[in-house]
mmCIF file of C-alpha atoms in Angstrom:
data_model
loop_
_atom_site.group_PDB
_atom_site.id
_atom_site.type_symbol
_atom_site.label_atom_id
_atom_site.label_comp_id
_atom_site.label_asym_id
_atom_site.label_seq_id
_atom_site.Cartn_x
_atom_site.Cartn_y
_atom_site.Cartn_z
ATOM 1 C CA MET A 1 0.000 0.000 0.000
ATOM 2 C CA THR A 2 1.413 3.379 -1.017
ATOM 3 C CA ALA A 3 0.928 6.803 0.533
ATOM 4 C CA SER A 4 -1.286 7.751 -2.405
ATOM 5 C CA GLU A 5 -3.795 4.976 -1.673
ATOM 6 C CA ARG A 6 -6.509 6.278 0.613
ATOM 7 C CA LEU A 7 -8.226 4.123 3.160
ATOM 8 C CA THR A 8 -11.699 4.906 4.418
ATOM 9 C CA HIS A 9 -12.018 7.207 7.406
ATOM 10 C CA ALA A 10 -13.293 4.314 9.541
ATOM 11 C CA VAL A 11 -10.321 2.106 8.679
ATOM 12 C CA GLU A 12 -7.859 4.878 9.496
ATOM 13 C CA ASP A 13 -9.596 5.420 12.834
ATOM 14 C CA TYR A 14 -9.323 1.708 13.643
ATOM 15 C CA LEU A 15 -5.625 1.606 12.807
ATOM 16 C CA LYS A 16 -4.971 4.741 14.866
ATOM 17 C CA ALA A 17 -6.826 3.219 17.807
ATOM 18 C CA VAL A 18 -4.823 -0.002 17.647
ATOM 19 C CA TYR A 19 -1.594 2.017 17.552
ATOM 20 C CA SER A 20 -2.764 4.122 20.494
ATOM 21 C CA LEU A 21 -3.361 0.977 22.536
ATOM 22 C CA THR A 22 -0.273 -0.975 21.503
ATOM 23 C CA GLY A 23 2.410 1.450 20.333
ATOM 24 C CA GLU A 24 5.227 -0.254 18.454
ATOM 25 C CA SER A 25 4.500 -3.705 19.879
ATOM 26 C CA GLY A 26 1.915 -5.730 21.762
ATOM 27 C CA ARG A 27 -1.686 -6.631 21.102
ATOM 28 C CA ALA A 28 -5.010 -4.939 21.811
ATOM 29 C CA SER A 29 -8.088 -6.774 23.048
ATOM 30 C CA THR A 30 -11.409 -6.466 21.271
ATOM 31 C CA ASN A 31 -12.988 -4.901 24.369
ATOM 32 C CA ALA A 32 -10.216 -2.336 24.754
ATOM 33 C CA LEU A 33 -10.536 -1.372 21.113
ATOM 34 C CA ALA A 34 -14.316 -1.080 21.422
ATOM 35 C CA GLN A 35 -13.904 1.226 24.423
ATOM 36 C CA GLU A 36 -11.279 3.327 22.634
ATOM 37 C CA LEU A 37 -13.532 3.798 19.596
ATOM 38 C CA GLY A 38 -16.853 4.017 21.433
ATOM 39 C CA VAL A 39 -18.452 1.179 19.473
ATOM 40 C CA SER A 40 -19.767 -2.290 20.335
ATOM 41 C CA PRO A 41 -17.391 -5.281 20.635
ATOM 42 C CA ALA A 42 -19.405 -7.035 17.917
ATOM 43 C CA SER A 43 -18.744 -4.156 15.498
ATOM 44 C CA VAL A 44 -15.054 -4.254 16.350
ATOM 45 C CA THR A 45 -14.834 -7.991 15.733
ATOM 46 C CA GLY A 46 -16.391 -7.642 12.300
ATOM 47 C CA MET A 47 -14.092 -4.826 11.263
ATOM 48 C CA ILE A 48 -10.844 -6.344 12.523
ATOM 49 C CA GLN A 49 -11.625 -9.646 10.808
ATOM 50 C CA LYS A 50 -12.124 -7.711 7.575
ATOM 51 C CA LEU A 51 -8.860 -5.794 7.982
ATOM 52 C CA ALA A 52 -6.965 -8.974 8.838
ATOM 53 C CA ALA A 53 -8.290 -10.714 5.728
ATOM 54 C CA GLY A 54 -7.460 -7.883 3.333
ATOM 55 C CA ASP A 55 -4.788 -7.809 0.645
ATOM 56 C CA PRO A 56 -2.497 -6.723 2.096
ATOM 57 C CA PRO A 57 -3.668 -7.428 5.667
ATOM 58 C CA LEU A 58 -3.612 -4.359 7.908
ATOM 59 C CA LEU A 59 -4.090 -6.253 11.172
ATOM 60 C CA ASP A 60 -2.947 -9.553 12.618
ATOM 61 C CA TYR A 61 -6.004 -10.988 14.384
ATOM 62 C CA GLN A 62 -5.947 -14.076 16.591
ATOM 63 C CA LYS A 63 -9.078 -15.121 18.421
ATOM 64 C CA HIS A 64 -8.786 -14.625 22.199
ATOM 65 C CA ARG A 65 -5.419 -12.861 21.669
ATOM 66 C CA GLY A 66 -6.664 -9.648 20.117
ATOM 67 C CA VAL A 67 -5.028 -7.692 17.311
ATOM 68 C CA ALA A 68 -1.700 -6.187 16.326
ATOM 69 C CA LEU A 69 -0.754 -3.951 13.424
ATOM 70 C CA THR A 70 1.034 -5.443 10.462
ATOM 71 C CA LYS A 71 3.877 -3.428 8.918
ATOM 72 C CA VAL A 72 1.463 -2.037 6.325
ATOM 73 C CA GLY A 73 -1.120 -1.268 9.013
ATOM 74 C CA ARG A 74 1.482 0.422 11.209
ATOM 75 C CA ASP A 75 2.621 2.681 8.380
ATOM 76 C CA ALA A 76 -0.968 3.607 7.557
ATOM 77 C CA ALA A 77 -1.675 4.421 11.223
ATOM 78 C CA LEU A 78 1.444 6.561 11.568
ATOM 79 C CA ARG A 79 0.694 8.372 8.304
ATOM 80 C CA THR A 80 -2.716 9.380 9.666
ATOM 81 C CA ILE A 81 -1.179 10.359 13.002
ATOM 82 C CA ARG A 82 1.388 12.497 11.191
ATOM 83 C CA HIS A 83 -1.413 14.254 9.316
ATOM 84 C CA HIS A 84 -3.328 14.814 12.558
ATOM 85 C CA ARG A 85 -0.464 16.240 14.587
ATOM 86 C CA LEU A 86 0.842 18.474 11.824
ATOM 87 C CA ILE A 87 -2.665 19.860 11.330
ATOM 88 C CA GLU A 88 -2.927 20.516 15.076
ATOM 89 C CA MET A 89 0.376 22.375 14.990
ATOM 90 C CA PHE A 90 -0.664 24.414 11.949
ATOM 91 C CA LEU A 91 -3.984 25.369 13.522
ATOM 92 C CA HIS A 92 -2.201 26.371 16.732
ATOM 93 C CA GLU A 93 0.837 28.168 15.312
ATOM 94 C CA ALA A 94 -0.503 29.670 12.075
ATOM 95 C CA LEU A 95 -4.192 30.217 12.801
ATOM 96 C CA GLY A 96 -4.133 30.927 16.521
ATOM 97 C CA PHE A 97 -6.336 28.071 17.732
ATOM 98 C CA SER A 98 -5.841 27.257 21.423
ATOM 99 C CA TRP A 99 -4.532 23.816 22.354
ATOM 100 C CA ASP A 100 -7.964 22.692 23.537
ATOM 101 C CA GLU A 101 -9.546 23.510 20.138
ATOM 102 C CA VAL A 102 -7.224 21.788 17.684
ATOM 103 C CA HIS A 103 -7.931 18.092 18.313
ATOM 104 C CA GLU A 104 -11.485 17.961 17.008
ATOM 105 C CA GLU A 105 -10.619 20.038 13.942
ATOM 106 C CA ALA A 106 -7.659 17.789 13.161
ATOM 107 C CA GLU A 107 -9.836 14.693 13.571
ATOM 108 C CA ARG A 108 -11.932 15.922 10.665
ATOM 109 C CA LEU A 109 -9.104 17.085 8.422
ATOM 110 C CA GLU A 110 -6.608 14.238 8.931
ATOM 111 C CA HIS A 111 -8.533 11.973 6.555
ATOM 112 C CA VAL A 112 -8.723 14.334 3.603
ATOM 113 C CA ILE A 113 -5.467 16.263 3.237
ATOM 114 C CA SER A 114 -3.067 15.196 0.495
ATOM 115 C CA GLU A 115 0.544 14.205 1.029
ATOM 116 C CA ARG A 116 1.501 17.342 -0.915
ATOM 117 C CA LEU A 117 -0.420 19.572 1.509
ATOM 118 C CA GLU A 118 1.012 17.692 4.479
ATOM 119 C CA GLU A 119 4.523 18.387 3.158
ATOM 120 C CA ARG A 120 3.768 22.087 2.666
ATOM 121 C CA ILE A 121 2.438 22.317 6.227
ATOM 122 C CA ALA A 122 5.540 20.639 7.618
ATOM 123 C CA GLU A 123 7.852 22.922 5.662
ATOM 124 C CA SER A 124 5.954 26.071 6.638
ATOM 125 C CA LEU A 125 6.244 25.148 10.320
ATOM 126 C CA GLY A 126 9.948 24.272 10.148
ATOM 127 C CA ASP A 127 9.400 20.516 10.458
ATOM 128 C CA PRO A 128 8.134 20.442 14.067
ATOM 129 C CA THR A 129 8.830 17.330 16.132
ATOM 130 C CA HIS A 130 5.879 17.643 18.536
ATOM 131 C CA ASP A 131 2.290 18.907 18.422
ATOM 132 C CA PRO A 132 0.812 21.486 20.856
ATOM 133 C CA HIS A 133 0.072 18.766 23.438
ATOM 134 C CA GLY A 134 3.624 17.404 23.345
ATOM 135 C CA ASP A 135 2.801 14.323 21.263
ATOM 136 C CA PRO A 136 5.657 13.369 18.911
ATOM 137 C CA ILE A 137 4.991 13.877 15.214
ATOM 138 C CA PRO A 138 6.022 10.840 13.139
ATOM 139 C CA THR A 139 8.869 11.639 10.767
ATOM 140 C CA ARG A 140 8.547 11.544 6.993
ATOM 141 C CA SER A 141 9.847 7.969 7.180
ATOM 142 C CA LEU A 142 7.072 7.210 9.714
ATOM 143 C CA GLU A 143 9.266 6.732 12.752
ATOM 144 C CA ILE A 144 8.736 7.921 16.334
ATOM 145 C CA PRO A 145 11.723 8.089 18.708
ATOM 146 C CA PRO A 146 11.473 6.083 21.933
ATOM 147 C CA SER A 147 10.169 8.008 24.940
ATOM 148 C CA ARG A 148 11.537 8.245 28.489
ATOM 149 C CA ASN A 149 8.349 9.794 29.795
ATOM 150 C CA ILE A 150 6.423 8.528 32.808
ATOM 151 C CA ARG A 151 2.945 9.441 33.999
ATOM 152 C CA MET A 152 2.811 12.277 36.503
ATOM 153 C CA SER A 153 0.845 9.864 38.720
ATOM 154 C CA ASP A 154 4.100 7.912 39.207
ATOM 155 C CA MET A 155 5.970 10.905 40.646
ATOM 156 C CA ARG A 156 6.767 10.947 44.345
ATOM 157 C CA PRO A 157 7.826 13.722 46.783
ATOM 158 C CA ASP A 158 11.014 15.639 45.946
ATOM 159 C CA GLN A 159 11.129 14.401 42.363
ATOM 160 C CA GLN A 160 11.431 17.120 39.728
ATOM 161 C CA ALA A 161 10.292 16.781 36.147
ATOM 162 C CA VAL A 162 9.496 18.598 32.919
ATOM 163 C CA ILE A 163 6.032 18.147 31.461
ATOM 164 C CA ARG A 164 6.368 16.597 28.016
ATOM 165 C CA ARG A 165 2.875 15.550 26.958
ATOM 166 C CA VAL A 166 -0.775 15.943 27.932
ATOM 167 C CA ARG A 167 -3.479 13.710 26.479
ATOM 168 C CA ASP A 168 -5.574 15.738 24.065
ATOM 169 C CA SER A 169 -8.963 14.006 24.163
ATOM 170 C CA ASP A 170 -10.636 16.217 26.794
ATOM 171 C CA PRO A 171 -10.818 19.953 25.943
ATOM 172 C CA GLN A 172 -12.168 20.777 29.408
ATOM 173 C CA LEU A 173 -9.129 19.145 31.026
ATOM 174 C CA LEU A 174 -6.781 21.067 28.721
ATOM 175 C CA ARG A 175 -8.403 24.374 29.671
ATOM 176 C CA TYR A 176 -8.172 23.469 33.355
ATOM 177 C CA LEU A 177 -4.493 22.561 33.097
ATOM 178 C CA SER A 178 -3.716 25.660 31.065
ATOM 179 C CA ASN A 179 -5.089 27.831 33.874
ATOM 180 C CA LEU A 180 -2.724 26.047 36.259
ATOM 181 C CA GLY A 181 0.300 26.589 34.011
ATOM 182 C CA ILE A 182 0.566 22.885 33.266
ATOM 183 C CA LYS A 183 1.729 22.641 29.644
ATOM 184 C CA PRO A 184 4.571 20.935 27.788
ATOM 185 C CA GLY A 185 7.859 22.474 28.872
ATOM 186 C CA ALA A 186 6.674 23.513 32.338
ATOM 187 C CA LYS A 187 8.764 22.322 35.295
ATOM 188 C CA VAL A 188 7.062 20.646 38.250
ATOM 189 C CA THR A 189 8.197 19.405 41.637
ATOM 190 C CA ALA A 190 6.320 16.777 43.628
ATOM 191 C CA LYS A 191 5.712 18.056 47.142
ATOM 192 C CA GLY A 192 3.438 15.421 48.625
ATOM 193 C CA TYR A 193 1.615 12.182 47.885
ATOM 194 C CA SER A 194 -1.371 10.487 49.526
ATOM 195 C CA ALA A 195 -1.343 6.699 49.200
ATOM 196 C CA PHE A 196 -4.970 6.629 50.381
ATOM 197 C CA ASP A 197 -6.482 8.487 47.422
ATOM 198 C CA GLU A 198 -3.368 8.814 45.187
ATOM 199 C CA ASN A 199 -3.602 12.605 45.160
ATOM 200 C CA LEU A 200 -0.346 14.328 44.242
ATOM 201 C CA LYS A 201 0.705 17.757 45.518
ATOM 202 C CA VAL A 202 2.909 19.589 43.011
ATOM 203 C CA GLU A 203 4.545 22.974 42.612
ATOM 204 C CA VAL A 204 4.522 24.339 39.075
ATOM 205 C CA GLN A 205 7.574 26.454 38.130
ATOM 206 C CA GLY A 206 7.950 28.025 41.531
ATOM 207 C CA GLY A 207 4.272 28.937 41.829
ATOM 208 C CA ASP A 208 1.663 27.845 44.330
ATOM 209 C CA GLU A 209 1.334 24.235 45.384
ATOM 210 C CA ILE A 210 -1.704 22.464 43.945
ATOM 211 C CA VAL A 211 -3.251 19.071 44.565
ATOM 212 C CA LEU A 212 -4.155 16.932 41.558
ATOM 213 C CA GLY A 213 -6.178 13.736 41.606
ATOM 214 C CA LEU A 214 -5.369 10.506 39.815
ATOM 215 C CA ARG A 215 -7.884 11.256 37.065
ATOM 216 C CA VAL A 216 -5.748 14.254 36.110
ATOM 217 C CA THR A 217 -2.208 13.016 36.791
ATOM 218 C CA ARG A 218 -2.725 9.907 34.640
ATOM 219 C CA GLN A 219 -3.296 12.169 31.634
ATOM 220 C CA ILE A 220 0.035 14.007 32.021
ATOM 221 C CA TYR A 221 3.414 12.619 30.976
ATOM 222 C CA VAL A 222 6.671 13.974 32.364
ATOM 223 C CA GLU A 223 10.419 13.456 32.056
ATOM 224 C CA LEU A 224 12.236 13.258 35.365
ATOM 225 C CA VAL A 225 15.222 15.584 35.773
#
C-alpha cells in the first residue's frame, strides 16, 4: 500500500486506535478497542476480521489474543497520526487556535489532506517534532523516537520533572491545566503524595502548590530531571 492509496475514514480510525493501545508492539483486546472507539465489541470484531483478511492485511487478528498492526497497518496508522499532529500544529501556530480547540478540527481534516499539503504544512512550520500537546509527530519515514516519559501519577515527593505531553482528548481538562500553568515544557516538583487516594501535591515552576487527583495526573506525561 502506497501513501497515495486512501483508506476509508473508519479504517484509518481503527488503525490509529490499535496504535494508540499498543504502540510499536503488543496486542489490543477487542474490548479495549471497542472502548477506545466508542463502538460495540461485535462491530469491532467484524471490522478487525475484515482488515486482517485484506490484501495486504492491515491487522494480525488471533481469536482470544486480540489484534496487532502489520507493517502495512502500522505505516498507515502513523501516516494518519502524522497528518493529525501536523494539522494541530498548523492550527495552533498559524491560525491561533488554542490547544484545547485543535484536536477535534484535526480529527476531521486528517482523513482528507493530500501528502503534498502535508509536506507544505511541515515545511511552513519548520518541520516540528511535537504537536501542541507534546505528542511526537512521526517523521517523513514514519518513525517515532522512543520516549523516556512517565505518567505524573508515578511521581513521588522531591522528584522534579518537565512536562512533556498531555493527552488531548478532553478539551475541558486542557483548559483546566492551562489555567494552572501545566503545559509541555513547564517544570514541576512533587511536594506530597497520599497513598490513600493517590492525590499528588505539586509545585509548578515556583508557583503555588496544587493538589491533583489521579484522574488528572494519569493524563500528564513527564520526564524526570
